[in-house]
Tab-separated table of C-alpha atoms in Angstrom:
chain	number	residue	atom	x	y	z
C	1	MET	CA	-19.004	92.817	230.125
C	2	PRO	CA	-18.666	89.128	229.179
C	3	ALA	CA	-20.400	89.429	225.814
C	4	ALA	CA	-17.279	90.664	224.084
C	5	SER	CA	-13.682	90.585	225.167
C	6	SER	CA	-10.692	92.609	224.059
C	7	THR	CA	-8.172	90.620	222.070
C	8	ARG	CA	-4.632	91.315	221.006
C	9	THR	CA	-3.896	91.161	217.290
C	10	ALA	CA	-0.802	91.778	215.257
C	11	SER	CA	-2.025	95.252	214.416
C	12	GLY	CA	-3.190	96.393	217.825
C	13	THR	CA	-5.862	96.086	220.484
C	14	ALA	CA	-9.320	95.278	219.217
C	15	SER	CA	-12.319	97.480	219.860
C	16	THR	CA	-15.115	95.889	221.851
C	17	SER	CA	-17.810	98.498	221.237
C	18	PRO	CA	-20.231	98.575	218.295
C	19	ALA	CA	-20.277	102.348	218.318
C	20	GLY	CA	-20.656	104.104	215.020
C	21	SER	CA	-17.541	106.219	215.256
C	22	PRO	CA	-13.942	104.931	214.926
C	23	GLY	CA	-11.877	104.208	218.012
C	24	ASN	CA	-8.536	105.825	218.730
C	25	ALA	CA	-7.240	108.397	216.306
C	26	GLU	CA	-4.132	106.330	215.782
C	27	CYS	CA	-6.326	103.527	214.462
C	28	SER	CA	-8.153	105.659	211.893
C	29	GLY	CA	-5.220	106.232	209.559
C	30	ASN	CA	-3.224	103.834	207.451
C	31	ILE	CA	-3.387	101.032	210.012
C	32	TYR	CA	-7.059	100.463	209.191
C	33	PRO	CA	-7.546	101.778	205.646
C	34	ASP	CA	-10.907	100.006	205.311
C	35	GLY	CA	-12.419	102.005	208.181
C	36	PHE	CA	-12.492	99.196	210.754
C	37	THR	CA	-10.737	99.645	214.110
C	38	GLY	CA	-10.109	96.070	215.196
C	39	THR	CA	-11.688	92.699	215.886
C	40	LEU	CA	-14.377	91.499	218.271
C	41	ALA	CA	-14.411	88.134	220.026
C	42	LEU	CA	-16.818	86.249	222.288
C	43	ALA	CA	-14.732	84.616	225.021
C	44	ASN	CA	-15.350	82.305	228.004
C	45	PHE	CA	-18.991	81.756	227.109
C	46	GLU	CA	-18.761	78.169	228.445
C	47	SER	CA	-18.778	79.677	231.947
C	48	PHE	CA	-21.880	81.858	231.414
C	49	ASP	CA	-24.967	81.233	233.544
C	50	GLU	CA	-28.479	81.925	232.304
C	51	VAL	CA	-28.400	85.603	233.304
C	52	THR	CA	-25.049	86.320	231.696
C	53	THR	CA	-26.032	84.364	228.578
C	54	GLY	CA	-29.201	86.420	228.255
C	55	GLU	CA	-27.297	89.670	228.640
C	56	ALA	CA	-24.725	88.579	226.067
C	57	LEU	CA	-27.489	87.553	223.647
C	58	GLY	CA	-29.114	90.966	224.010
C	59	ARG	CA	-25.829	92.689	223.238
C	60	MET	CA	-25.357	90.419	220.249
C	61	GLY	CA	-28.723	91.600	218.924
C	62	HIS	CA	-27.473	95.174	219.354
C	63	LEU	CA	-24.286	94.299	217.510
C	64	ILE	CA	-26.215	92.757	214.601
C	65	ALA	CA	-28.460	95.832	214.340
C	66	TRP	CA	-25.385	98.092	214.423
C	67	ALA	CA	-23.735	96.029	211.660
C	68	GLN	CA	-26.859	96.265	209.505
C	69	ALA	CA	-26.857	100.044	209.982
C	70	GLN	CA	-23.246	100.185	208.813
C	71	GLN	CA	-24.124	97.999	205.822
C	72	ALA	CA	-26.840	100.504	204.919
C	73	ARG	CA	-24.320	103.349	205.137
C	74	LEU	CA	-21.861	101.485	202.897
C	75	MET	CA	-24.490	100.561	200.311
C	76	ASN	CA	-25.631	104.165	200.164
C	77	ARG	CA	-21.995	105.212	199.714
C	78	MET	CA	-21.568	102.709	196.875
C	79	GLN	CA	-24.607	104.192	195.148
C	80	GLU	CA	-23.178	107.703	195.531
C	81	ILE	CA	-19.821	106.627	194.081
C	82	PHE	CA	-21.399	105.020	191.021
C	83	ARG	CA	-23.745	107.965	190.550
C	84	ASP	CA	-20.881	110.458	190.572
C	85	SER	CA	-18.534	108.249	188.511
C	86	TYR	CA	-21.145	107.586	185.857
C	87	HIS	CA	-21.946	111.278	185.652
C	88	ASP	CA	-18.256	112.184	185.329
C	89	ALA	CA	-17.636	109.547	182.635
C	90	THR	CA	-20.620	110.311	180.420
C	91	GLY	CA	-21.250	113.986	181.020
C	92	ARG	CA	-24.898	113.260	181.745
C	93	LEU	CA	-26.669	112.001	184.835
C	94	GLU	CA	-28.512	108.688	184.454
C	95	PRO	CA	-29.366	107.677	188.020
C	96	GLY	CA	-31.211	104.533	186.921
C	97	MET	CA	-28.107	103.025	185.300
C	98	ALA	CA	-25.872	104.128	188.176
C	99	PHE	CA	-28.235	102.568	190.713
C	100	SER	CA	-28.415	99.316	188.730
C	101	LEU	CA	-24.631	99.062	188.401
C	102	ALA	CA	-24.092	99.854	192.080
C	103	SER	CA	-26.642	97.265	193.197
C	104	ALA	CA	-25.051	94.654	190.899
C	105	GLU	CA	-21.648	95.338	192.486
C	106	CYS	CA	-23.106	95.024	196.010
C	107	ALA	CA	-25.011	91.862	195.065
C	108	ALA	CA	-21.821	90.183	193.867
C	109	ILE	CA	-19.869	91.248	196.964
C	110	LEU	CA	-22.571	90.119	199.410
C	111	ARG	CA	-23.496	86.999	197.369
C	112	ILE	CA	-27.168	87.912	197.187
C	113	PRO	CA	-29.569	88.232	194.212
C	114	GLN	CA	-29.532	91.599	192.489
C	115	MET	CA	-33.215	92.218	193.240
C	116	THR	CA	-32.434	91.759	196.933
C	117	ALA	CA	-29.480	94.133	196.613
C	118	GLN	CA	-31.675	96.710	194.849
C	119	ARG	CA	-34.208	96.534	197.668
C	120	LEU	CA	-31.483	96.895	200.314
C	121	MET	CA	-29.897	99.788	198.431
C	122	ASP	CA	-33.218	101.581	198.076
C	123	GLU	CA	-33.792	101.138	201.812
C	124	ALA	CA	-30.242	102.311	202.508
C	125	CYS	CA	-30.753	105.506	200.492
C	126	ARG	CA	-33.909	106.268	202.457
C	127	LEU	CA	-32.323	105.444	205.823
C	128	CYS	CA	-29.367	107.707	205.042
C	129	GLY	CA	-31.705	110.419	203.759
C	130	PRO	CA	-35.143	111.358	205.107
C	131	HIS	CA	-35.241	108.539	207.673
C	132	ALA	CA	-31.998	109.225	209.534
C	133	ALA	CA	-33.835	108.860	212.870
C	134	THR	CA	-34.641	105.241	212.048
C	135	LEU	CA	-31.019	104.595	211.062
C	136	THR	CA	-29.888	106.049	214.407
C	137	ALA	CA	-32.330	103.820	216.295
C	138	LEU	CA	-31.034	100.815	214.364
C	139	GLU	CA	-27.450	101.774	215.118
C	140	GLU	CA	-28.240	102.130	218.815
C	141	GLY	CA	-29.916	98.728	218.896
C	142	THR	CA	-33.345	99.976	219.989
C	143	LEU	CA	-34.946	98.168	217.054
C	144	GLY	CA	-33.954	95.542	214.494
C	145	TYR	CA	-33.690	95.794	210.724
C	146	PRO	CA	-37.110	94.139	210.134
C	147	HIS	CA	-38.653	96.885	212.287
C	148	ALA	CA	-36.805	99.539	210.286
C	149	GLN	CA	-38.305	98.043	207.115
C	150	VAL	CA	-41.790	98.404	208.630
C	151	VAL	CA	-41.111	102.087	209.344
C	152	LEU	CA	-40.038	102.631	205.721
C	153	GLU	CA	-43.082	100.785	204.388
C	154	GLN	CA	-45.561	102.732	206.513
C	155	CYS	CA	-44.000	106.090	205.631
C	156	GLU	CA	-44.605	105.615	201.893
C	157	ASN	CA	-46.974	108.163	200.316
C	158	VAL	CA	-47.050	110.260	203.489
C	159	PRO	CA	-46.538	114.028	202.893
C	160	ALA	CA	-42.902	114.994	203.431
C	161	ALA	CA	-43.829	117.633	206.005
C	162	ASP	CA	-45.514	114.976	208.165
C	163	LEU	CA	-42.750	112.357	207.953
C	164	PRO	CA	-40.744	113.359	211.084
C	165	GLU	CA	-43.833	113.223	213.327
C	166	LEU	CA	-45.059	109.880	211.929
C	167	GLU	CA	-41.563	108.380	212.072
C	168	ALA	CA	-41.216	109.381	215.733
C	169	ASP	CA	-44.597	107.823	216.564
C	170	LEU	CA	-43.658	104.601	214.749
C	171	LEU	CA	-40.294	104.339	216.509
C	172	SER	CA	-42.027	104.721	219.877
C	173	ALA	CA	-44.545	102.023	218.950
C	174	ALA	CA	-41.803	99.552	217.966
C	175	GLU	CA	-40.450	99.058	221.483
C	176	GLY	CA	-40.943	95.505	222.768
C	177	GLN	CA	-42.789	94.351	219.630
C	178	THR	CA	-42.038	91.539	217.222
C	179	ARG	CA	-41.990	92.478	213.566
C	180	ALA	CA	-45.483	91.048	212.978
C	181	GLN	CA	-46.911	92.830	216.032
C	182	PHE	CA	-45.250	96.096	215.104
C	183	SER	CA	-46.399	95.831	211.490
C	184	ALA	CA	-50.057	95.471	212.513
C	185	LYS	CA	-49.764	98.288	215.062
C	186	ALA	CA	-47.945	100.588	212.636
C	187	ARG	CA	-50.459	99.972	209.851
C	188	ARG	CA	-53.376	100.915	212.120
C	189	LEU	CA	-51.518	104.008	213.319
C	190	ARG	CA	-50.756	105.249	209.806
C	191	GLU	CA	-54.201	104.544	208.371
C	192	LYS	CA	-55.834	106.297	211.321
C	193	LYS	CA	-53.671	109.410	210.900
C	194	TYR	CA	-53.508	109.430	207.070
C	195	PRO	CA	-56.541	107.609	205.626
C	196	GLN	CA	-56.088	109.490	202.348
C	197	THR	CA	-52.926	107.463	201.619
C	198	ILE	CA	-54.752	104.105	201.502
C	199	PRO	CA	-55.778	104.204	197.789
C	200	ALA	CA	-52.287	105.241	196.675
C	201	ARG	CA	-50.699	102.469	198.756
C	202	HIS	CA	-53.119	99.874	197.422
C	203	GLN	CA	-52.359	100.915	193.853
C	204	SER	CA	-48.607	100.721	194.519
C	205	ALA	CA	-49.008	97.248	196.037
C	206	PHE	CA	-51.249	96.126	193.155
C	207	GLU	CA	-48.519	96.969	190.659
C	208	LYS	CA	-46.188	94.506	192.449
C	209	ARG	CA	-48.388	91.450	191.789
C	210	LYS	CA	-46.409	88.460	190.520
C	211	VAL	CA	-45.975	84.692	190.482
C	212	THR	CA	-42.716	83.122	191.682
C	213	LEU	CA	-41.231	79.623	191.533
C	214	ASP	CA	-38.869	78.484	194.295
C	215	PRO	CA	-37.332	74.977	194.031
C	216	VAL	CA	-36.994	73.012	197.267
C	217	GLU	CA	-35.710	69.541	198.131
C	218	ASP	CA	-36.939	66.088	197.096
C	219	GLY	CA	-38.454	66.939	193.729
C	220	MET	CA	-40.802	69.684	194.966
C	221	SER	CA	-41.152	73.440	194.389
C	222	TRP	CA	-43.146	76.313	195.848
C	223	LEU	CA	-45.410	78.130	193.358
C	224	SER	CA	-46.462	81.419	194.964
C	225	ALA	CA	-48.655	84.263	193.755
C	226	LEU	CA	-48.897	87.809	195.102
C	227	LEU	CA	-52.474	88.840	194.295
C	228	PRO	CA	-55.029	91.400	195.460
C	229	ALA	CA	-56.447	90.171	198.766
C	230	PRO	CA	-60.062	89.644	197.555
C	231	GLU	CA	-58.992	87.529	194.562
C	232	ALA	CA	-56.516	85.527	196.638
C	233	GLN	CA	-59.138	84.842	199.304
C	234	GLN	CA	-61.687	83.835	196.668
C	235	ILE	CA	-59.258	81.412	195.000
C	236	TYR	CA	-58.259	79.842	198.320
C	237	THR	CA	-61.905	79.512	199.397
C	238	ALA	CA	-62.815	77.875	196.069
C	239	LEU	CA	-59.952	75.393	196.416
C	240	SER	CA	-60.946	74.645	200.010
C	241	THR	CA	-64.588	74.124	199.043
C	242	SER	CA	-63.621	71.751	196.229
C	243	ALA	CA	-61.267	69.869	198.550
C	244	GLN	CA	-64.000	69.535	201.168
C	245	GLY	CA	-66.340	68.133	198.530
C	246	GLU	CA	-63.783	65.534	197.452
C	247	GLN	CA	-63.293	64.463	201.072
C	248	ALA	CA	-67.053	64.171	201.500
C	249	ASP	CA	-67.029	61.731	198.554
C	250	GLY	CA	-64.459	59.590	200.351
C	251	ASP	CA	-61.166	60.902	198.958
C	252	PRO	CA	-58.424	59.843	201.418
C	253	ARG	CA	-56.114	62.807	200.727
C	254	SER	CA	-55.680	65.622	203.247
C	255	ARG	CA	-57.230	69.037	202.670
C	256	ASP	CA	-53.821	70.540	201.881
C	257	GLN	CA	-53.013	67.766	199.378
C	258	LEU	CA	-56.356	68.209	197.650
C	259	ARG	CA	-55.993	71.976	197.366
C	260	ALA	CA	-52.570	71.517	195.750
C	261	ASP	CA	-53.777	68.753	193.383
C	262	ILE	CA	-56.894	70.658	192.310
C	263	LEU	CA	-54.864	73.805	191.619
C	264	ALA	CA	-52.313	71.849	189.561
C	265	GLN	CA	-55.036	70.087	187.576
C	266	LEU	CA	-56.854	73.335	186.808
C	267	LEU	CA	-53.719	75.128	185.626
C	268	MET	CA	-52.498	72.162	183.584
C	269	GLY	CA	-55.819	71.819	181.780
C	270	GLY	CA	-57.016	68.608	183.425
C	271	LEU	CA	-60.580	67.524	182.715
C	272	GLY	CA	-63.163	66.242	185.127
C	273	SER	CA	-62.929	66.219	188.914
C	274	ALA	CA	-59.732	65.999	190.880
C	275	ARG	CA	-60.843	62.578	192.010
C	276	SER	CA	-61.231	60.676	188.767
C	277	GLY	CA	-61.337	62.976	185.749
C	278	ARG	CA	-58.791	62.365	182.994
C	279	ALA	CA	-58.786	62.808	179.225
C	280	GLY	CA	-56.482	59.975	178.350
C	281	ARG	CA	-52.918	58.985	178.991
C	282	PRO	CA	-50.415	60.733	176.739
C	283	GLY	CA	-48.111	58.515	174.791
C	284	CYS	CA	-44.450	58.869	173.958
C	285	GLY	CA	-44.043	61.433	171.238
C	286	GLY	CA	-40.453	60.864	170.173
C	287	HIS	CA	-37.327	58.788	170.393
C	288	ALA	CA	-33.842	59.366	171.743
C	289	GLY	CA	-31.131	60.039	169.200
C	290	ALA	CA	-27.408	59.558	169.772
C	291	ALA	CA	-24.168	59.447	167.867
C	292	ASP	CA	-21.729	56.559	167.760
C	293	GLY	CA	-18.687	56.203	169.974
C	294	ALA	CA	-19.921	57.919	173.122
C	295	GLY	CA	-22.502	57.763	175.868
C	296	HIS	CA	-26.069	58.417	174.717
C	297	THR	CA	-28.214	61.034	176.351
C	298	GLY	CA	-31.620	62.368	175.382
C	299	CYS	CA	-32.823	65.908	175.949
C	300	THR	CA	-36.613	65.687	175.903
C	301	ASP	CA	-39.243	68.413	175.834
C	302	GLY	CA	-42.134	67.044	177.818
C	303	GLY	CA	-45.661	68.325	177.347
C	304	ASP	CA	-44.957	70.332	174.219
C	305	HIS	CA	-48.539	69.961	173.034
C	306	PRO	CA	-51.683	68.125	174.158
C	307	GLY	CA	-50.980	64.459	174.740
C	308	ARG	CA	-52.368	61.729	172.544
C	309	PRO	CA	-54.116	58.691	173.971
C	310	ASP	CA	-52.031	55.594	173.622
C	311	GLY	CA	-55.021	53.395	173.100
C	312	GLY	CA	-54.248	51.307	176.155
C	313	GLY	CA	-56.493	51.052	179.180
C	314	HIS	CA	-55.268	52.405	182.471
C	315	GLU	CA	-56.998	51.637	185.723
C	316	ASP	CA	-56.790	54.250	188.477
C	317	LYS	CA	-55.735	51.931	191.269
C	318	THR	CA	-55.380	54.773	193.753
C	319	GLY	CA	-58.942	55.990	193.336
C	320	ALA	CA	-57.592	59.507	193.775
C	321	GLY	CA	-56.880	61.285	190.490
C	322	LEU	CA	-53.634	63.208	190.852
C	323	THR	CA	-52.214	60.767	193.370
C	324	ASP	CA	-51.194	58.988	190.166
C	325	PRO	CA	-48.892	61.526	188.427
C	326	ASP	CA	-49.968	60.179	185.029
C	327	ASP	CA	-53.507	61.492	185.575
C	328	ILE	CA	-52.808	64.895	184.081
C	329	GLY	CA	-55.620	65.089	181.547
C	330	SER	CA	-55.207	67.422	178.599
C	331	ILE	CA	-52.025	69.493	178.850
C	332	PRO	CA	-51.721	72.883	177.114
C	333	ARG	CA	-48.665	73.875	175.118
C	334	ALA	CA	-45.786	74.328	177.556
C	335	GLU	CA	-42.198	73.176	177.210
C	336	ILE	CA	-40.061	71.651	179.927
C	337	MET	CA	-36.647	70.112	179.389
C	338	VAL	CA	-35.329	66.891	180.912
C	339	LEU	CA	-31.797	65.549	180.390
C	340	ILE	CA	-31.925	61.756	180.673
C	341	SER	CA	-29.517	59.029	179.565
C	342	ALA	CA	-30.658	56.300	177.217
C	343	GLU	CA	-29.805	53.696	179.857
C	344	THR	CA	-32.035	55.405	182.428
C	345	LEU	CA	-34.790	55.982	179.886
C	346	PHE	CA	-35.039	52.268	179.056
C	347	GLY	CA	-34.697	51.113	182.659
C	348	ALA	CA	-31.134	49.757	182.543
C	349	ASN	CA	-30.192	51.890	185.567
C	350	GLU	CA	-31.759	54.280	188.065
C	351	GLU	CA	-29.388	57.248	187.616
C	352	PRO	CA	-31.134	60.588	188.305
C	353	ALA	CA	-32.078	62.828	185.384
C	354	GLU	CA	-31.846	66.636	185.224
C	355	LEU	CA	-35.008	68.761	185.135
C	356	HIS	CA	-34.240	72.138	183.552
C	357	GLY	CA	-34.590	74.936	186.071
C	358	TYR	CA	-34.740	72.564	189.052
C	359	GLY	CA	-31.979	69.966	189.213
C	360	PRO	CA	-31.783	66.191	189.754
C	361	ILE	CA	-35.051	64.254	189.720
C	362	SER	CA	-35.650	60.538	190.152
C	363	ALA	CA	-35.384	58.157	187.203
C	364	GLU	CA	-39.023	57.180	187.693
C	365	ALA	CA	-40.197	60.812	187.490
C	366	ALA	CA	-38.054	61.396	184.383
C	367	ARG	CA	-39.466	58.341	182.619
C	368	ARG	CA	-42.967	59.561	183.454
C	369	LEU	CA	-42.195	62.881	181.771
C	370	ALA	CA	-40.596	61.066	178.831
C	371	ARG	CA	-43.883	59.300	178.119
C	372	ASN	CA	-45.349	62.723	177.303
C	373	ALA	CA	-42.400	63.895	175.181
C	374	THR	CA	-43.116	65.062	171.659
C	375	ARG	CA	-39.654	66.213	170.638
C	376	TRP	CA	-36.152	64.924	171.345
C	377	THR	CA	-32.601	66.158	170.799
C	378	GLY	CA	-29.835	63.583	170.688
C	379	LEU	CA	-26.686	64.435	172.662
C	380	VAL	CA	-23.215	62.872	172.433
C	381	ARG	CA	-21.599	62.547	175.852
C	382	ASP	CA	-18.200	61.272	176.885
C	383	PRO	CA	-19.020	58.188	179.013
C	384	HIS	CA	-15.983	58.701	181.265
C	385	THR	CA	-15.997	62.470	181.882
C	386	GLY	CA	-19.694	63.247	181.356
C	387	GLU	CA	-18.843	66.165	179.062
C	388	ILE	CA	-21.289	66.950	176.268
C	389	LEU	CA	-19.366	66.650	173.003
C	390	GLY	CA	-22.026	67.262	170.400
C	391	VAL	CA	-25.670	68.237	169.988
C	392	GLY	CA	-28.116	67.221	167.274
C	393	ARG	CA	-27.344	67.812	163.598
C	394	ARG	CA	-24.407	69.919	162.396
C	395	ARG	CA	-25.569	73.278	161.155
C	396	LYS	CA	-24.533	76.909	161.550
C	397	VAL	CA	-27.115	78.084	164.108
C	398	PRO	CA	-28.806	74.884	165.256
C	399	ALA	CA	-31.869	74.763	167.443
C	400	GLY	CA	-30.285	71.752	169.128
C	401	LEU	CA	-27.314	73.790	170.356
C	402	ALA	CA	-29.633	76.466	171.728
C	403	ARG	CA	-31.627	73.805	173.560
C	404	TRP	CA	-28.462	72.274	174.990
C	405	LEU	CA	-27.294	75.703	176.202
C	406	ARG	CA	-30.639	76.211	177.926
C	407	ALA	CA	-30.145	72.954	179.808
C	408	ARG	CA	-26.460	73.663	180.522
C	409	ASP	CA	-26.909	77.196	181.859
C	410	GLY	CA	-30.269	76.923	183.634
C	411	THR	CA	-30.280	80.648	184.441
C	412	CYS	CA	-28.617	83.899	183.414
C	413	ARG	CA	-24.884	83.418	183.896
C	414	PHE	CA	-24.256	86.776	185.607
C	415	PRO	CA	-23.074	86.399	189.238
C	416	GLY	CA	-26.051	85.743	191.496
C	417	CYS	CA	-28.720	86.104	188.798
C	418	ARG	CA	-31.516	83.517	188.818
C	419	VAL	CA	-33.506	84.597	185.743
C	420	SER	CA	-34.498	81.440	183.863
C	421	THR	CA	-32.974	80.755	180.446
C	422	GLY	CA	-36.530	80.618	179.125
C	423	VAL	CA	-36.599	84.438	179.141
C	424	THR	CA	-32.923	85.230	178.517
C	425	GLU	CA	-30.752	85.741	175.426
C	426	ILE	CA	-27.816	83.685	174.132
C	427	ASP	CA	-24.752	85.922	174.039
C	428	HIS	CA	-21.375	85.455	172.370
C	429	THR	CA	-18.893	85.799	175.247
C	430	LYS	CA	-16.337	87.038	172.731
C	431	ASP	CA	-18.282	89.183	170.294
C	432	TRP	CA	-19.029	87.485	166.990
C	433	ALA	CA	-17.995	90.691	165.191
C	434	LYS	CA	-14.589	90.415	166.889
C	435	GLY	CA	-13.985	86.823	165.829
C	436	GLY	CA	-15.972	84.951	168.454
C	437	ASN	CA	-17.192	81.541	167.302
C	438	THR	CA	-20.758	80.280	167.485
C	439	GLU	CA	-20.043	77.263	169.673
C	440	HIS	CA	-20.894	76.188	173.172
C	441	SER	CA	-17.493	77.290	174.522
C	442	ASN	CA	-18.246	80.902	173.491
C	443	LEU	CA	-21.958	81.119	174.237
C	444	ALA	CA	-23.907	81.748	177.424
C	445	HIS	CA	-27.332	82.964	178.480
C	446	LEU	CA	-27.727	86.485	179.866
C	447	CYS	CA	-30.858	88.307	180.948
C	448	ARG	CA	-31.570	91.610	179.254
C	449	ARG	CA	-30.208	93.727	182.118
C	450	HIS	CA	-26.890	91.893	182.404
C	451	HIS	CA	-26.533	91.533	178.637
C	452	ARG	CA	-26.638	95.331	178.529
C	453	PHE	CA	-24.034	95.608	181.310
C	454	LYS	CA	-21.682	93.484	179.192
C	455	THR	CA	-22.487	95.167	175.877
C	456	LEU	CA	-21.851	98.626	177.307
C	457	GLY	CA	-18.547	97.432	178.748
C	458	TYR	CA	-19.241	97.977	182.443
C	459	TRP	CA	-18.846	94.261	183.230
C	460	LYS	CA	-16.433	92.119	181.197
C	461	ALA	CA	-16.670	88.343	180.715
C	462	CYS	CA	-14.551	85.502	179.361
C	463	GLN	CA	-14.775	81.699	179.280
C	464	PRO	CA	-11.487	80.209	180.513
C	465	SER	CA	-13.016	76.781	179.916
C	466	PRO	CA	-16.249	75.814	178.115
C	467	GLY	CA	-19.277	76.820	180.143
C	468	VAL	CA	-17.316	78.542	182.941
C	469	LEU	CA	-17.561	82.336	182.960
C	470	GLU	CA	-15.227	84.771	184.683
C	471	TRP	CA	-16.646	88.241	185.219
C	472	THR	CA	-14.735	91.437	186.031
C	473	SER	CA	-16.811	94.124	187.749
C	474	PRO	CA	-16.441	97.898	187.224
C	475	THR	CA	-14.393	98.048	190.444
C	476	GLY	CA	-12.019	95.303	189.259
C	477	ARG	CA	-13.337	92.394	191.342
C	478	VAL	CA	-13.394	89.014	189.589
C	479	TYR	CA	-16.254	86.521	189.969
C	480	ARG	CA	-16.600	83.010	188.560
C	481	THR	CA	-19.929	81.399	187.636
C	482	GLU	CA	-20.385	77.694	186.944
C	483	PRO	CA	-22.972	76.179	184.578
C	484	PHE	CA	-26.119	74.626	186.032
C	485	LEU	CA	-25.000	71.228	184.743
C	486	GLU	CA	-21.635	69.960	185.919
C	487	LEU	CA	-19.228	69.748	182.994
C	488	ALA	CA	-15.868	68.034	182.863
C	489	GLU	CA	-12.781	70.047	182.006
C	490	SER	CA	-11.818	69.801	178.338
C	491	HIS	CA	-8.427	68.344	179.185
C	492	ALA	CA	-10.110	65.478	181.080
C	493	ARG	CA	-11.784	63.960	178.037
C	494	SER	CA	-11.590	60.247	177.525
C	495	VAL	CA	-9.590	58.907	174.631
C	496	HIS	CA	-12.767	57.128	173.555
C	497	GLY	CA	-14.456	60.431	172.689
C	498	PRO	CA	-13.879	62.766	169.744
C	499	GLU	CA	-10.841	65.017	169.881
C	500	GLU	CA	-12.788	68.248	169.366
C	501	VAL	CA	-16.330	69.502	169.686
C	502	PRO	CA	-17.957	69.196	166.243
C	503	PRO	CA	-18.871	72.513	164.555
C	504	PHE	CA	-22.569	73.352	164.396
């Protein structure tokens, strides 16, 4: 078979089969202590014709499905190890904590978010438990992992006694189907056989409603909402109707652009129509502060309260409301943070600014946000290294330092965690009670879950350099997390800056 060729390695002959069991007995001992029996290589594929390439691609799909089945087995094993270890250490069984710790370990190893790891681990436990038939089908390559997820979804809330029969029917229906096709077919099959499960499933789905924010390139982000279908359809229809009305009045924007602009204007408190309504142009609500002897940077909170008209006229030259980003009407109380240099703020250069929770934005966009700012924090920055040397006024627990840490960290500093600093806690890396200082080189944001991991001693953290955290997991693995903002090493400071970070 040309899809995989045997290769010689220093430790022996590689296995070419994705079978679930180990190869030769001699390979299952100390030679392969991690359970693997060799390596797999794709060779001579430059000589494949279309038939051979198709056959090899099909076998590769089988191999991927087999690997995902083995990942499920290993994640389930990790959960079992943590469950038993936690029980042995504490004398009491707390499966919730064991599951959370095990999923955090897997998330760090696989470099995926913990919520993704929790979902995969939950699926793994079910595949290795009541849904072993689906795991076998995955291992044999008769279906892919997305199809296995559909089987798990459709088996929820079905009586345990009926699960084997339904699972067998679903596995038969999956053959030759894409995930979307199989999902529709499986849903009809389950609801026809078990209509009594529909209310329970709808209630379970309703409890998962949420809004998510996903940054993308070029200064844009996706704002998504998981809502009950009737409400979502009603909102989309209302947006479409409003967009159609604006186009009928001659608005040149596309239907998609109008739906997005109308939604943004409604949520941000804009007045009037999406075409021309505006309540006045907010003025600049603050000024940038800076200390002597270093580069000057302003940390501004845009849109902290409703904007104030600046008294100046402003003609809408676009004739299309939100096409001009200044046409934002009356803005409710909501804080965003932008890190912008004084030079960029006053137009001396076009260096990008930093939008908290997103990343670099254009100088023009930052200056637009600065016009709405109502509060500023002055930062002292080394002009040669870019390192922040001081924040605001010197006081024991300054608000300015907390605001700087929010901008520096961006998210929870646990490996892989993306929880925004807006809903996290500032933690002393070295406990304050044990002599840890209240300064930026000993502080970092942690979400509640990962703060508890550290407090209880399961995960340990240190800051080898300001803003850089090194984490040690319960299994002894070490992970390094960098701050959201790039900071220079302390030893790289310019001689023009202060020798030490001022106390706060």
